[in-house]
Short mmCIF file of C-alpha atoms in Angstrom, two decimals:
data_model
loop_
_atom_site.label_atom_id
_atom_site.label_comp_id
_atom_site.label_asym_id
_atom_site.label_seq_id
_atom_site.Cartn_x
_atom_site.Cartn_y
_atom_site.Cartn_z
CA MET A 633 -8.74 -10.28 -3.65
CA LYS A 634 -9.10 -6.44 -4.28
CA LEU A 635 -8.03 -3.88 -2.27
CA SER A 636 -10.27 -1.01 -2.03
CA THR A 637 -9.86 2.73 -3.10
CA LYS A 638 -9.23 3.65 0.77
CA GLY A 639 -6.23 1.40 1.32
CA ARG A 640 -4.48 2.08 -2.28
CA TYR A 641 -5.39 5.97 -2.72
CA ALA A 642 -3.64 5.98 1.14
CA VAL A 643 -0.72 4.45 -0.30
CA MET A 644 -0.65 6.41 -3.45
CA ALA A 645 -0.92 9.43 -1.00
CA MET A 646 1.88 8.72 1.00
CA VAL A 647 4.54 7.59 -0.95
CA ASP A 648 3.87 11.06 -3.25
CA LEU A 649 4.18 12.40 -0.28
CA ALA A 650 7.67 10.90 0.45
CA SER A 651 8.69 11.81 -3.01
CA ARG A 652 9.05 15.02 -2.41
CA GLY A 653 11.66 14.65 0.12
CA PRO A 654 11.36 15.29 4.39
CA GLY A 655 11.85 18.91 3.77
CA ARG A 656 8.65 21.09 3.29
CA PRO A 657 5.26 20.35 4.39
CA VAL A 658 3.41 19.56 1.23
CA ALA A 659 -0.66 20.56 0.45
CA LEU A 660 -3.28 17.60 0.00
CA ALA A 661 -4.15 19.66 -2.81
CA GLU A 662 -0.89 18.81 -4.69
CA ILE A 663 -0.85 15.22 -3.64
CA ALA A 664 -4.77 15.20 -5.30
CA SER A 665 -3.85 17.28 -8.35
CA ARG A 666 -0.84 14.96 -8.85
CA GLN A 667 -2.33 11.38 -8.14
CA GLU A 668 -5.87 12.44 -9.57
CA ILE A 669 -7.82 11.74 -6.09
CA SER A 670 -10.44 13.61 -4.80
CA LEU A 671 -9.18 16.50 -2.43
CA SER A 672 -12.16 15.96 0.25
CA TYR A 673 -11.47 12.03 0.23
CA LEU A 674 -7.77 12.55 0.84
CA GLU A 675 -8.56 14.75 3.72
CA GLN A 676 -10.34 11.86 5.46
CA LEU A 677 -7.62 9.70 4.56
CA PHE A 678 -5.14 11.75 6.26
CA ALA A 679 -7.30 12.75 9.12
CA LYS A 680 -7.10 8.91 10.29
CA LEU A 681 -3.20 8.68 8.74
CA ARG A 682 -2.44 11.71 11.20
CA ARG A 683 -4.52 10.29 14.65
CA ALA A 684 -2.13 6.97 14.09
CA GLY A 685 0.90 9.10 13.57
CA LEU A 686 1.72 8.29 10.55
CA VAL A 687 1.56 12.05 8.98
CA MET A 688 1.98 15.24 10.93
CA SER A 689 0.03 18.58 9.70
CA VAL A 690 1.67 21.76 9.25
CA ARG A 691 -0.42 24.98 9.55
CA GLY A 692 -0.48 28.31 8.26
CA PRO A 693 0.84 29.49 5.24
CA GLY A 694 3.65 27.17 3.22
CA GLY A 695 1.65 24.33 5.50
CA GLY A 696 0.55 20.78 4.49
CA TYR A 697 1.71 17.42 5.81
CA LYS A 698 4.86 15.62 6.31
CA LEU A 699 5.36 12.09 7.01
CA GLY A 700 5.72 10.90 10.57
CA GLN A 701 8.87 9.03 10.43
CA HIS A 702 11.55 8.68 7.88
CA ALA A 703 9.77 6.66 5.02
CA ASP A 704 11.78 3.35 5.02
CA ASN A 705 10.15 2.66 8.69
CA LEU A 706 6.24 3.37 7.04
CA ARG A 707 5.21 -0.19 6.53
CA ILE A 708 2.88 -0.61 3.61
CA ALA A 709 0.29 -2.63 5.95
CA ASP A 710 0.49 0.18 8.74
CA ILE A 711 -0.82 2.68 6.01
CA ILE A 712 -3.78 0.52 4.77
CA LEU A 713 -4.35 -0.69 8.53
CA ALA A 714 -4.62 3.00 9.81
CA VAL A 715 -7.46 3.71 6.82
CA ASP A 716 -9.77 1.14 8.42
CA GLU A 717 -8.65 -1.29 5.41
CA PRO A 718 -8.69 -4.81 6.65
CA ILE A 719 -5.96 -7.25 4.62
CA LYS A 720 -7.86 -10.42 4.18
CA ALA A 721 -8.96 -12.90 1.33
CA THR A 722 -11.88 -14.78 3.08
CA ARG A 723 -15.49 -13.44 3.01
CA CYS A 724 -16.57 -14.29 6.62
CA GLN A 725 -16.19 -11.95 9.13
CA GLU A 726 -13.67 -11.85 11.53
CA LYS A 727 -14.59 -14.27 15.07
CA SER A 728 -17.95 -15.17 13.32
CA PRO A 729 -19.18 -18.21 15.29
CA LYS A 730 -21.51 -18.43 11.64
CA GLY A 731 -18.43 -18.73 9.23
CA CYS A 732 -18.56 -18.45 5.50
CA THR A 733 -21.61 -19.94 4.67
CA THR A 734 -24.66 -20.97 6.68
CA GLN A 735 -23.36 -24.13 7.67
CA GLY A 736 -20.04 -23.21 8.72
CA ARG A 737 -16.84 -22.33 7.41
CA CYS A 738 -16.44 -23.17 3.75
CA LEU A 739 -13.53 -26.06 2.46
CA THR A 740 -11.37 -23.25 0.98
CA HIS A 741 -11.49 -21.21 4.15
CA ASP A 742 -8.24 -21.78 5.38
CA LEU A 743 -6.44 -21.51 1.64
CA TRP A 744 -8.33 -17.61 1.67
CA GLU A 745 -7.32 -16.98 5.20
CA GLU A 746 -3.47 -18.22 4.84
CA LEU A 747 -3.67 -16.03 1.62
CA GLY A 748 -4.89 -12.62 3.58
CA ARG A 749 -2.21 -13.94 6.09
CA GLN A 750 0.95 -13.72 3.06
CA ILE A 751 -0.51 -10.10 2.09
CA HIS A 752 -0.29 -8.83 5.45
CA LEU A 753 3.07 -10.41 5.40
CA TYR A 754 4.40 -8.99 2.86
CA LEU A 755 2.90 -5.77 2.98
CA SER A 756 4.37 -5.59 6.39
CA ALA A 757 7.86 -6.41 4.95
CA VAL A 758 7.55 -3.12 2.50
CA THR A 759 8.09 -0.06 3.23
CA VAL A 760 7.35 3.26 1.77
CA GLY A 761 10.82 4.06 1.25
CA ASP A 762 11.43 0.76 -0.61
CA VAL A 763 8.29 2.00 -3.09
CA VAL A 764 9.96 5.58 -3.69
CA GLU A 765 13.74 3.88 -4.34
CA LYS A 766 11.93 1.45 -6.61
CA ARG A 767 13.19 -1.75 -4.13
CA VAL A 768 10.08 -3.46 -5.58
CA LEU A 769 9.93 -5.55 -8.16
CA GLY A 770 6.95 -5.32 -10.18
CA SER A 771 6.17 -6.48 -13.75
CA SER A 772 7.71 -3.72 -15.61
CA GLY A 773 11.24 -4.81 -13.78
CA LEU A 774 10.27 -8.57 -14.43
CA HIS A 775 10.07 -8.01 -17.96
CA ALA A 776 13.41 -6.09 -18.52
CA LYS A 777 14.65 -8.84 -16.65
CA ARG A 778 13.43 -11.47 -18.57
CA ALA A 779 14.29 -9.27 -21.74
CA GLU A 780 17.52 -9.42 -20.77
CA ASP A 781 17.67 -13.15 -20.05
CA GLU A 782 16.34 -14.09 -23.09
CA ALA A 783 18.59 -11.71 -25.22
CA PRO A 784 20.93 -13.52 -27.38
CA VAL A 785 24.67 -12.88 -26.77
CA PHE A 786 26.65 -12.96 -29.75
CA ALA A 787 30.53 -13.85 -29.13
CA ALA A 788 33.12 -11.44 -30.82
CA ALA A 789 35.00 -12.06 -34.44
CA GLY A 790 37.89 -13.96 -33.47
CA GLU A 791 36.49 -16.00 -30.09
#
């Protein structure tokens, strides 16, 4: 399963915004430049994020966007859903009587449906604050931990 650019970019932009602190508003042009995302695409995403109450716009000189709530209260799943990105792994349309194939539900439907639920649960448990504060263990953290665990331990002389 692959998350589309809409969801990924919205999360990247929100984390960027949160990492600038709660003080001053941040211009979308700054976020677009740092994250290498098209400004017009970000404007579309932020319109949806604003309607969902996840960001606030500040007009005038020095204006831009601020988080609509504290970063520790902004769940990643809410950001993805706000930009109309479904979190699912099945190929069938939701509540479709047709199912995955012309014959109905495929043999692996329940597997993919449960995977979608697990992804949603995980993304609902992770906040923007978790990402900003690096409380999400990624592969770089795993490699560092593995290297630490596998490092040889040498006894000091005389032990």
